[in-house]
């Protein structure tokens, strides 16, 4: 399957778009299955308060490919608000969950996959926060949206359905964490030094590092700027347990990845967290991220000395990709085989 770049981009809302986003939501609502109903004052307030929704989490927009991040010169096509539980406009999420509301695509732009792209971006936003799950609700007559949520892997939550006026809203949940005792999220800026120490120690404990490879490993701040650095933390104490790095959507973090694939690097577990299954949790997280992005395969390179990692990949269903392996020449003239692994997602359970 060829993955084509869509003619729109999804990003946080720009200043110039905050005045027009509420009108887009209103147009989309009017064109939907509940457009005949009067709009409640609570709904109007929610739509108008773009700043309040952004402060409660994030307001994402789909814009025609062009213009800058301020919104100048961009055509607004769709929007979604991702909210943290316990904030003013969240109504079904609780505890460590997040919620998405006001998913809207301009009626004139529907049919281009924008709603699905906004939902995938919303799920990944909540994933980056380390949320337990992403929640949403939708009216029982909104069959098109329900089909999308089911296709993306949301689970119906009938015990959380609610009536809002005359509308019965069906609740859906997308799980984002594998274990209650370990939470995976994006690294925070104040954690760079600790994550650098963790990943360097993890690699140095298994084999001798040359200067070039060590410099690559410890470039955590640079990776976080250009890509994504994930951390596994103890859910009770917040202690850092492990880390792995992935590319941002649409990019690659190594030469290994091809179209439709997600690659990852620098999987490391703290010495005092080994035997807790942290590495397995992080790899499962990468697999989940690939599914969220709608990709087909997860790939990685590893060295011949990383036997524990190879056993982990074998156990998790990865297969050797001999055709992509190559001999790496060290500066001192020695060499080793750079091993490649891949796991297809189509044949894997969600």
mmCIF file of C-alpha atoms in Angstrom:
data_model
loop_
_atom_site.group_PDB
_atom_site.id
_atom_site.type_symbol
_atom_site.label_atom_id
_atom_site.label_comp_id
_atom_site.label_asym_id
_atom_site.label_seq_id
_atom_site.Cartn_x
_atom_site.Cartn_y
_atom_site.Cartn_z
ATOM 1 C CA UNK A 1 0.000 0.000 0.000
ATOM 2 C CA UNK A 2 1.377 3.412 -0.914
ATOM 3 C CA UNK A 3 0.972 6.127 1.737
ATOM 4 C CA UNK A 4 0.388 9.465 0.086
ATOM 5 C CA UNK A 5 0.834 12.795 1.825
ATOM 6 C CA UNK A 6 -2.636 14.326 2.260
ATOM 7 C CA UNK A 7 -3.316 17.830 0.892
ATOM 8 C CA UNK A 8 -3.746 19.134 4.455
ATOM 9 C CA UNK A 9 -1.762 19.296 7.659
ATOM 10 C CA UNK A 10 -2.867 18.935 11.279
ATOM 11 C CA UNK A 11 -1.317 21.142 13.951
ATOM 12 C CA UNK A 12 -2.264 23.209 17.016
ATOM 13 C CA UNK A 13 -4.566 26.101 16.252
ATOM 14 C CA UNK A 14 -2.919 29.387 15.265
ATOM 15 C CA UNK A 15 -3.828 32.818 16.573
ATOM 16 C CA UNK A 16 -5.417 33.879 13.288
ATOM 17 C CA UNK A 17 -7.731 30.835 13.335
ATOM 18 C CA UNK A 18 -9.263 31.313 16.789
ATOM 19 C CA UNK A 19 -11.854 33.753 15.462
ATOM 20 C CA UNK A 20 -13.077 31.483 12.642
ATOM 21 C CA UNK A 21 -12.870 28.029 14.242
ATOM 22 C CA UNK A 22 -16.203 28.364 16.146
ATOM 23 C CA UNK A 23 -18.038 29.147 12.900
ATOM 24 C CA UNK A 24 -16.593 26.011 11.279
ATOM 25 C CA UNK A 25 -17.874 23.922 14.210
ATOM 26 C CA UNK A 26 -21.310 25.486 13.831
ATOM 27 C CA UNK A 27 -21.433 24.724 10.087
ATOM 28 C CA UNK A 28 -20.411 21.119 10.638
ATOM 29 C CA UNK A 29 -23.001 20.651 13.419
ATOM 30 C CA UNK A 30 -25.771 22.130 11.257
ATOM 31 C CA UNK A 31 -24.932 19.676 8.460
ATOM 32 C CA UNK A 32 -24.977 16.668 10.802
ATOM 33 C CA UNK A 33 -27.739 14.389 12.082
ATOM 34 C CA UNK A 34 -28.617 16.784 14.923
ATOM 35 C CA UNK A 35 -28.532 19.982 12.913
ATOM 36 C CA UNK A 36 -32.308 20.365 13.303
ATOM 37 C CA UNK A 37 -32.026 20.725 17.082
ATOM 38 C CA UNK A 38 -31.587 24.079 18.815
ATOM 39 C CA UNK A 39 -28.064 24.744 20.046
ATOM 40 C CA UNK A 40 -27.870 24.948 23.835
ATOM 41 C CA UNK A 41 -26.212 27.875 25.541
ATOM 42 C CA UNK A 42 -23.685 25.461 27.068
ATOM 43 C CA UNK A 43 -22.744 24.299 23.573
ATOM 44 C CA UNK A 44 -22.453 27.865 22.284
ATOM 45 C CA UNK A 45 -20.161 28.775 25.169
ATOM 46 C CA UNK A 46 -18.022 25.709 24.498
ATOM 47 C CA UNK A 47 -17.689 26.585 20.820
ATOM 48 C CA UNK A 48 -16.845 30.238 21.487
ATOM 49 C CA UNK A 49 -14.220 29.625 24.157
ATOM 50 C CA UNK A 50 -11.295 28.558 21.984
ATOM 51 C CA UNK A 51 -8.768 29.836 24.530
ATOM 52 C CA UNK A 52 -10.455 27.903 27.327
ATOM 53 C CA UNK A 53 -10.394 24.680 25.327
ATOM 54 C CA UNK A 54 -6.722 25.197 24.441
ATOM 55 C CA UNK A 55 -5.873 25.834 28.098
ATOM 56 C CA UNK A 56 -7.653 22.587 29.005
ATOM 57 C CA UNK A 57 -5.481 20.555 26.642
ATOM 58 C CA UNK A 58 -5.079 21.264 22.928
ATOM 59 C CA UNK A 59 -7.125 22.522 19.991
ATOM 60 C CA UNK A 60 -6.021 20.833 16.769
ATOM 61 C CA UNK A 61 -6.879 22.066 13.296
ATOM 62 C CA UNK A 62 -6.700 20.608 9.822
ATOM 63 C CA UNK A 63 -5.618 23.229 7.313
ATOM 64 C CA UNK A 64 -4.945 23.203 3.605
ATOM 65 C CA UNK A 65 -1.228 22.610 3.087
ATOM 66 C CA UNK A 66 0.128 26.143 3.152
ATOM 67 C CA UNK A 67 0.299 29.133 5.456
ATOM 68 C CA UNK A 68 2.291 29.394 8.672
ATOM 69 C CA UNK A 69 1.635 28.144 12.197
ATOM 70 C CA UNK A 70 0.022 31.425 13.215
ATOM 71 C CA UNK A 71 -2.787 30.590 10.821
ATOM 72 C CA UNK A 72 -1.989 33.377 8.362
ATOM 73 C CA UNK A 73 -2.622 32.272 4.809
ATOM 74 C CA UNK A 74 -4.080 28.895 5.806
ATOM 75 C CA UNK A 75 -7.545 27.605 4.931
ATOM 76 C CA UNK A 76 -9.221 26.081 7.991
ATOM 77 C CA UNK A 77 -10.855 22.747 7.116
ATOM 78 C CA UNK A 78 -11.394 20.884 10.388
ATOM 79 C CA UNK A 79 -10.867 20.940 14.133
ATOM 80 C CA UNK A 80 -10.824 18.789 17.281
ATOM 81 C CA UNK A 81 -10.389 19.699 20.963
ATOM 82 C CA UNK A 82 -8.438 17.299 23.184
ATOM 83 C CA UNK A 83 -9.168 17.950 26.860
ATOM 84 C CA UNK A 84 -7.721 16.704 30.114
ATOM 85 C CA UNK A 85 -10.128 15.133 32.610
ATOM 86 C CA UNK A 86 -11.290 17.516 35.294
ATOM 87 C CA UNK A 87 -11.031 20.632 33.106
ATOM 88 C CA UNK A 88 -14.128 22.827 32.553
ATOM 89 C CA UNK A 89 -15.266 21.376 29.211
ATOM 90 C CA UNK A 90 -14.469 17.686 29.789
ATOM 91 C CA UNK A 91 -17.655 15.731 30.523
ATOM 92 C CA UNK A 92 -16.964 11.981 30.283
ATOM 93 C CA UNK A 93 -13.241 11.563 31.057
ATOM 94 C CA UNK A 94 -12.181 10.933 34.654
ATOM 95 C CA UNK A 95 -8.921 10.431 36.536
ATOM 96 C CA UNK A 96 -5.953 10.106 34.168
ATOM 97 C CA UNK A 97 -8.125 9.917 31.038
ATOM 98 C CA UNK A 98 -8.374 12.525 28.283
ATOM 99 C CA UNK A 99 -11.344 13.411 26.109
ATOM 100 C CA UNK A 100 -11.898 14.645 22.582
ATOM 101 C CA UNK A 101 -14.816 16.951 21.759
ATOM 102 C CA UNK A 102 -15.980 19.137 18.899
ATOM 103 C CA UNK A 103 -14.506 17.024 16.117
ATOM 104 C CA UNK A 104 -15.687 18.935 13.067
ATOM 105 C CA UNK A 105 -14.898 19.031 9.358
ATOM 106 C CA UNK A 106 -16.163 21.775 7.082
ATOM 107 C CA UNK A 107 -19.067 20.263 5.081
ATOM 108 C CA UNK A 108 -17.406 21.447 1.867
ATOM 109 C CA UNK A 109 -14.234 19.495 2.714
ATOM 110 C CA UNK A 110 -15.714 16.190 3.818
ATOM 111 C CA UNK A 111 -14.724 12.944 2.123
ATOM 112 C CA UNK A 112 -10.961 13.576 2.153
ATOM 113 C CA UNK A 113 -10.210 11.587 5.322
ATOM 114 C CA UNK A 114 -9.879 14.676 7.483
ATOM 115 C CA UNK A 115 -12.105 13.405 10.290
ATOM 116 C CA UNK A 116 -10.040 10.239 10.610
ATOM 117 C CA UNK A 117 -6.781 12.204 10.512
ATOM 118 C CA UNK A 118 -8.037 14.538 13.246
ATOM 119 C CA UNK A 119 -9.006 11.568 15.393
ATOM 120 C CA UNK A 120 -5.620 9.895 14.925
ATOM 121 C CA UNK A 121 -3.879 13.150 15.863
ATOM 122 C CA UNK A 122 -6.147 13.506 18.915
ATOM 123 C CA UNK A 123 -5.298 9.979 20.096
ATOM 124 C CA UNK A 124 -1.581 10.676 19.682
ATOM 125 C CA UNK A 125 -1.907 13.949 21.594
ATOM 126 C CA UNK A 126 -3.421 12.118 24.575
ATOM 127 C CA UNK A 127 -0.769 9.416 24.228
ATOM 128 C CA UNK A 128 1.935 12.048 24.540
ATOM 129 C CA UNK A 129 0.399 13.280 27.798
ATOM 130 C CA UNK A 130 0.569 9.784 29.254
ATOM 131 C CA UNK A 131 -3.215 9.554 29.544
ATOM 132 C CA UNK A 132 -4.726 6.197 30.463
ATOM 133 C CA UNK A 133 -7.238 6.442 27.611
ATOM 134 C CA UNK A 134 -8.987 8.824 25.236
ATOM 135 C CA UNK A 135 -12.752 9.145 25.775
ATOM 136 C CA UNK A 136 -15.479 10.638 23.626
ATOM 137 C CA UNK A 137 -19.227 10.611 23.260
ATOM 138 C CA UNK A 138 -21.406 10.925 20.181
ATOM 139 C CA UNK A 139 -25.142 10.948 19.546
ATOM 140 C CA UNK A 140 -26.846 7.634 18.837
ATOM 141 C CA UNK A 141 -27.924 8.903 15.408
ATOM 142 C CA UNK A 142 -24.378 9.827 14.386
ATOM 143 C CA UNK A 143 -23.770 6.521 12.622
ATOM 144 C CA UNK A 144 -20.951 7.766 10.414
ATOM 145 C CA UNK A 145 -18.906 8.867 13.425
ATOM 146 C CA UNK A 146 -19.634 5.619 15.248
ATOM 147 C CA UNK A 147 -18.309 3.614 12.305
ATOM 148 C CA UNK A 148 -15.116 5.705 12.316
ATOM 149 C CA UNK A 149 -14.551 5.199 16.046
ATOM 150 C CA UNK A 150 -15.054 1.456 15.752
ATOM 151 C CA UNK A 151 -12.647 1.285 12.798
ATOM 152 C CA UNK A 152 -9.997 3.166 14.772
ATOM 153 C CA UNK A 153 -10.237 0.726 17.678
ATOM 154 C CA UNK A 154 -12.400 2.581 20.191
ATOM 155 C CA UNK A 155 -14.446 0.369 22.507
ATOM 156 C CA UNK A 156 -18.079 1.141 23.326
ATOM 157 C CA UNK A 157 -18.707 1.965 26.981
ATOM 158 C CA UNK A 158 -22.494 1.539 27.454
ATOM 159 C CA UNK A 159 -22.235 2.072 31.212
ATOM 160 C CA UNK A 160 -20.956 5.609 30.509
ATOM 161 C CA UNK A 161 -23.688 6.613 28.053
ATOM 162 C CA UNK A 162 -25.595 9.759 29.049
ATOM 163 C CA UNK A 163 -28.578 11.810 27.966
ATOM 164 C CA UNK A 164 -27.827 15.430 27.119
ATOM 165 C CA UNK A 165 -31.201 17.016 26.625
ATOM 166 C CA UNK A 166 -33.060 14.925 24.044
ATOM 167 C CA UNK A 167 -29.870 13.265 22.749
ATOM 168 C CA UNK A 168 -28.581 9.911 23.978
ATOM 169 C CA UNK A 169 -24.794 10.069 23.727
ATOM 170 C CA UNK A 170 -22.854 6.824 23.249
ATOM 171 C CA UNK A 171 -19.492 6.713 25.054
ATOM 172 C CA UNK A 172 -16.310 5.295 23.483
ATOM 173 C CA UNK A 173 -12.863 4.637 24.949
ATOM 174 C CA UNK A 174 -9.426 4.072 23.373
ATOM 175 C CA UNK A 175 -6.944 2.520 25.837
ATOM 176 C CA UNK A 176 -3.460 4.075 25.787
ATOM 177 C CA UNK A 177 -1.559 2.241 28.530
ATOM 178 C CA UNK A 178 -0.796 -1.455 28.916
ATOM 179 C CA UNK A 179 -0.183 -1.639 32.643
ATOM 180 C CA UNK A 180 -1.529 0.214 35.658
ATOM 181 C CA UNK A 181 1.896 0.387 37.333
ATOM 182 C CA UNK A 182 3.801 1.854 34.344
ATOM 183 C CA UNK A 183 2.867 4.971 32.391
ATOM 184 C CA UNK A 184 4.432 5.922 29.055
ATOM 185 C CA UNK A 185 4.452 9.539 27.894
ATOM 186 C CA UNK A 186 6.638 12.057 26.087
ATOM 187 C CA UNK A 187 9.717 13.262 27.927
ATOM 188 C CA UNK A 188 9.384 16.657 29.626
ATOM 189 C CA UNK A 189 12.024 19.370 29.091
ATOM 190 C CA UNK A 190 13.234 19.152 32.690
ATOM 191 C CA UNK A 191 13.936 15.423 32.273
ATOM 192 C CA UNK A 192 16.566 15.677 29.523
ATOM 193 C CA UNK A 193 19.541 15.232 31.833
ATOM 194 C CA UNK A 194 18.010 12.266 33.675
ATOM 195 C CA UNK A 195 16.965 10.523 30.457
ATOM 196 C CA UNK A 196 20.409 11.105 28.970
ATOM 197 C CA UNK A 197 22.014 9.435 31.976
ATOM 198 C CA UNK A 198 19.510 6.569 31.868
ATOM 199 C CA UNK A 199 19.971 5.687 28.200
ATOM 200 C CA UNK A 200 23.757 6.067 28.273
ATOM 201 C CA UNK A 201 24.015 3.806 31.321
ATOM 202 C CA UNK A 202 21.671 1.239 29.776
ATOM 203 C CA UNK A 203 23.786 0.938 26.634
ATOM 204 C CA UNK A 204 27.142 1.123 28.387
ATOM 205 C CA UNK A 205 26.189 -1.728 30.710
ATOM 206 C CA UNK A 206 25.715 -4.136 27.783
ATOM 207 C CA UNK A 207 28.702 -3.351 25.564
ATOM 208 C CA UNK A 208 31.595 -0.983 25.005
ATOM 209 C CA UNK A 209 30.650 2.283 23.311
ATOM 210 C CA UNK A 210 32.885 4.122 20.887
ATOM 211 C CA UNK A 211 32.895 7.926 20.977
ATOM 212 C CA UNK A 212 30.691 8.389 17.914
ATOM 213 C CA UNK A 213 27.992 5.987 19.094
ATOM 214 C CA UNK A 214 28.058 7.431 22.621
ATOM 215 C CA UNK A 215 27.547 10.922 21.182
ATOM 216 C CA UNK A 216 24.561 9.629 19.216
ATOM 217 C CA UNK A 217 23.050 7.972 22.283
ATOM 218 C CA UNK A 218 23.355 11.017 24.550
ATOM 219 C CA UNK A 219 21.913 13.491 22.003
ATOM 220 C CA UNK A 220 18.580 13.316 23.792
ATOM 221 C CA UNK A 221 17.799 17.039 23.623
ATOM 222 C CA UNK A 222 18.406 17.087 19.875
ATOM 223 C CA UNK A 223 16.193 14.024 19.366
ATOM 224 C CA UNK A 224 13.402 15.591 21.393
ATOM 225 C CA UNK A 225 13.597 18.706 19.243
ATOM 226 C CA UNK A 226 13.340 16.836 15.935
ATOM 227 C CA UNK A 227 11.545 13.616 16.898
ATOM 228 C CA UNK A 228 9.865 12.084 19.978
ATOM 229 C CA UNK A 229 11.562 10.837 23.132
ATOM 230 C CA UNK A 230 9.234 8.641 25.193
ATOM 231 C CA UNK A 231 9.709 7.693 28.818
ATOM 232 C CA UNK A 232 8.248 4.890 30.897
ATOM 233 C CA UNK A 233 7.609 6.000 34.463
ATOM 234 C CA UNK A 234 6.484 4.347 37.658
ATOM 235 C CA UNK A 235 2.805 5.272 37.929
ATOM 236 C CA UNK A 236 2.998 5.574 41.725
ATOM 237 C CA UNK A 237 6.283 7.429 42.199
ATOM 238 C CA UNK A 238 6.958 9.045 38.810
ATOM 239 C CA UNK A 239 10.448 7.513 38.715
ATOM 240 C CA UNK A 240 11.984 7.123 35.248
ATOM 241 C CA UNK A 241 12.176 3.456 34.259
ATOM 242 C CA UNK A 242 13.059 3.459 30.577
ATOM 243 C CA UNK A 243 13.020 5.315 27.286
ATOM 244 C CA UNK A 244 12.662 4.882 23.514
ATOM 245 C CA UNK A 245 12.670 7.323 20.601
ATOM 246 C CA UNK A 246 10.389 7.490 17.556
ATOM 247 C CA UNK A 247 10.049 9.917 14.639
ATOM 248 C CA UNK A 248 7.289 12.472 14.386
ATOM 249 C CA UNK A 249 4.440 11.520 12.071
ATOM 250 C CA UNK A 250 5.509 11.408 8.446
ATOM 251 C CA UNK A 251 9.235 11.169 9.220
ATOM 252 C CA UNK A 252 11.830 8.487 10.023
ATOM 253 C CA UNK A 253 14.473 8.336 12.725
ATOM 254 C CA UNK A 254 16.831 6.014 10.819
ATOM 255 C CA UNK A 255 17.581 5.051 7.193
ATOM 256 C CA UNK A 256 15.857 1.694 7.798
ATOM 257 C CA UNK A 257 12.223 2.829 7.613
ATOM 258 C CA UNK A 258 10.295 2.810 4.372
ATOM 259 C CA UNK A 259 6.885 4.107 3.382
ATOM 260 C CA UNK A 260 4.204 2.792 5.738
ATOM 261 C CA UNK A 261 6.677 1.856 8.492
ATOM 262 C CA UNK A 262 7.551 3.230 11.932
ATOM 263 C CA UNK A 263 11.121 2.858 13.132
ATOM 264 C CA UNK A 264 12.408 3.366 16.654
ATOM 265 C CA UNK A 265 15.797 3.684 18.349
ATOM 266 C CA UNK A 266 17.523 3.982 21.706
ATOM 267 C CA UNK A 267 15.407 1.584 23.714
ATOM 268 C CA UNK A 268 16.912 1.619 27.210
ATOM 269 C CA UNK A 269 15.840 0.486 30.674
ATOM 270 C CA UNK A 270 17.219 1.767 33.970
ATOM 271 C CA UNK A 271 19.374 -0.761 35.819
ATOM 272 C CA UNK A 272 17.116 -0.803 38.890
ATOM 273 C CA UNK A 273 14.006 -1.305 36.722
ATOM 274 C CA UNK A 274 15.111 -4.401 34.848
ATOM 275 C CA UNK A 275 13.000 -7.538 35.136
ATOM 276 C CA UNK A 276 9.859 -5.408 35.465
ATOM 277 C CA UNK A 277 8.937 -5.795 31.799
ATOM 278 C CA UNK A 278 9.689 -2.134 31.033
ATOM 279 C CA UNK A 279 11.285 -2.900 27.669
ATOM 280 C CA UNK A 280 8.243 -4.908 26.623
ATOM 281 C CA UNK A 281 5.944 -2.043 27.666
ATOM 282 C CA UNK A 282 7.956 0.433 25.585
ATOM 283 C CA UNK A 283 7.975 -1.778 22.484
ATOM 284 C CA UNK A 284 4.218 -2.348 22.870
ATOM 285 C CA UNK A 285 3.885 1.433 23.063
ATOM 286 C CA UNK A 286 5.745 1.844 19.761
ATOM 287 C CA UNK A 287 3.464 -0.750 18.167
ATOM 288 C CA UNK A 288 0.422 1.138 19.469
ATOM 289 C CA UNK A 289 1.795 4.394 18.042
ATOM 290 C CA UNK A 290 2.236 2.756 14.631
ATOM 291 C CA UNK A 291 -1.378 1.573 14.712
ATOM 292 C CA UNK A 292 -2.588 5.015 15.756
ATOM 293 C CA UNK A 293 -0.830 6.441 12.693
ATOM 294 C CA UNK A 294 -2.332 3.776 10.451
ATOM 295 C CA UNK A 295 1.039 2.267 9.523
ATOM 296 C CA UNK A 296 1.725 -1.310 8.479
ATOM 297 C CA UNK A 297 5.000 -2.298 10.118
ATOM 298 C CA UNK A 298 7.392 -1.476 12.970
ATOM 299 C CA UNK A 299 11.095 -1.815 12.157
ATOM 300 C CA UNK A 300 14.390 -1.440 13.988
ATOM 301 C CA UNK A 301 18.101 -2.104 13.836
ATOM 302 C CA UNK A 302 20.069 -3.765 16.606
ATOM 303 C CA UNK A 303 23.627 -4.930 17.095
ATOM 304 C CA UNK A 304 24.802 -8.541 17.499
ATOM 305 C CA UNK A 305 25.776 -7.939 21.138
ATOM 306 C CA UNK A 306 22.279 -6.869 22.187
ATOM 307 C CA UNK A 307 21.083 -10.383 22.946
ATOM 308 C CA UNK A 308 18.487 -9.440 25.566
ATOM 309 C CA UNK A 309 16.874 -7.016 23.139
ATOM 310 C CA UNK A 310 16.850 -9.651 20.400
ATOM 311 C CA UNK A 311 15.102 -12.101 22.707
ATOM 312 C CA UNK A 312 12.517 -9.428 23.466
ATOM 313 C CA UNK A 313 11.852 -8.734 19.787
ATOM 314 C CA UNK A 314 11.562 -12.460 19.031
ATOM 315 C CA UNK A 315 9.069 -12.863 21.883
ATOM 316 C CA UNK A 316 6.972 -9.939 20.646
ATOM 317 C CA UNK A 317 6.586 -11.317 17.134
ATOM 318 C CA UNK A 318 9.327 -9.459 15.253
ATOM 319 C CA UNK A 319 11.041 -11.237 12.373
ATOM 320 C CA UNK A 320 14.553 -10.824 10.985
ATOM 321 C CA UNK A 321 14.688 -8.800 7.764
ATOM 322 C CA UNK A 322 17.896 -10.220 6.312
ATOM 323 C CA UNK A 323 17.516 -8.280 3.083
ATOM 324 C CA UNK A 324 17.930 -4.986 4.972
ATOM 325 C CA UNK A 325 20.923 -5.974 7.071
ATOM 326 C CA UNK A 326 24.359 -4.603 6.326
ATOM 327 C CA UNK A 327 27.923 -4.647 7.605
ATOM 328 C CA UNK A 328 28.833 -1.607 9.672
ATOM 329 C CA UNK A 329 32.462 -0.532 9.476
ATOM 330 C CA UNK A 330 33.925 1.000 12.645
ATOM 331 C CA UNK A 331 36.539 3.772 12.433
ATOM 332 C CA UNK A 332 39.160 1.346 13.787
ATOM 333 C CA UNK A 333 38.638 -1.011 10.851
ATOM 334 C CA UNK A 334 36.574 -3.629 12.686
ATOM 335 C CA UNK A 335 33.014 -4.366 11.603
ATOM 336 C CA UNK A 336 29.785 -6.044 12.667
ATOM 337 C CA UNK A 337 26.471 -7.037 11.125
ATOM 338 C CA UNK A 338 23.697 -4.502 11.727
ATOM 339 C CA UNK A 339 20.666 -6.711 12.335
ATOM 340 C CA UNK A 340 17.204 -5.618 11.136
ATOM 341 C CA UNK A 341 13.875 -6.651 12.642
ATOM 342 C CA UNK A 342 10.305 -5.946 11.566
ATOM 343 C CA UNK A 343 6.815 -6.745 12.764
ATOM 344 C CA UNK A 344 3.836 -6.538 10.425
ATOM 345 C CA UNK A 345 0.782 -5.067 12.100
ATOM 346 C CA UNK A 346 -1.987 -6.265 9.795
ATOM 347 C CA UNK A 347 -1.731 -9.824 11.088
ATOM 348 C CA UNK A 348 -1.269 -8.746 14.718
ATOM 349 C CA UNK A 349 -3.982 -8.430 17.351
ATOM 350 C CA UNK A 350 -4.873 -4.890 18.309
#
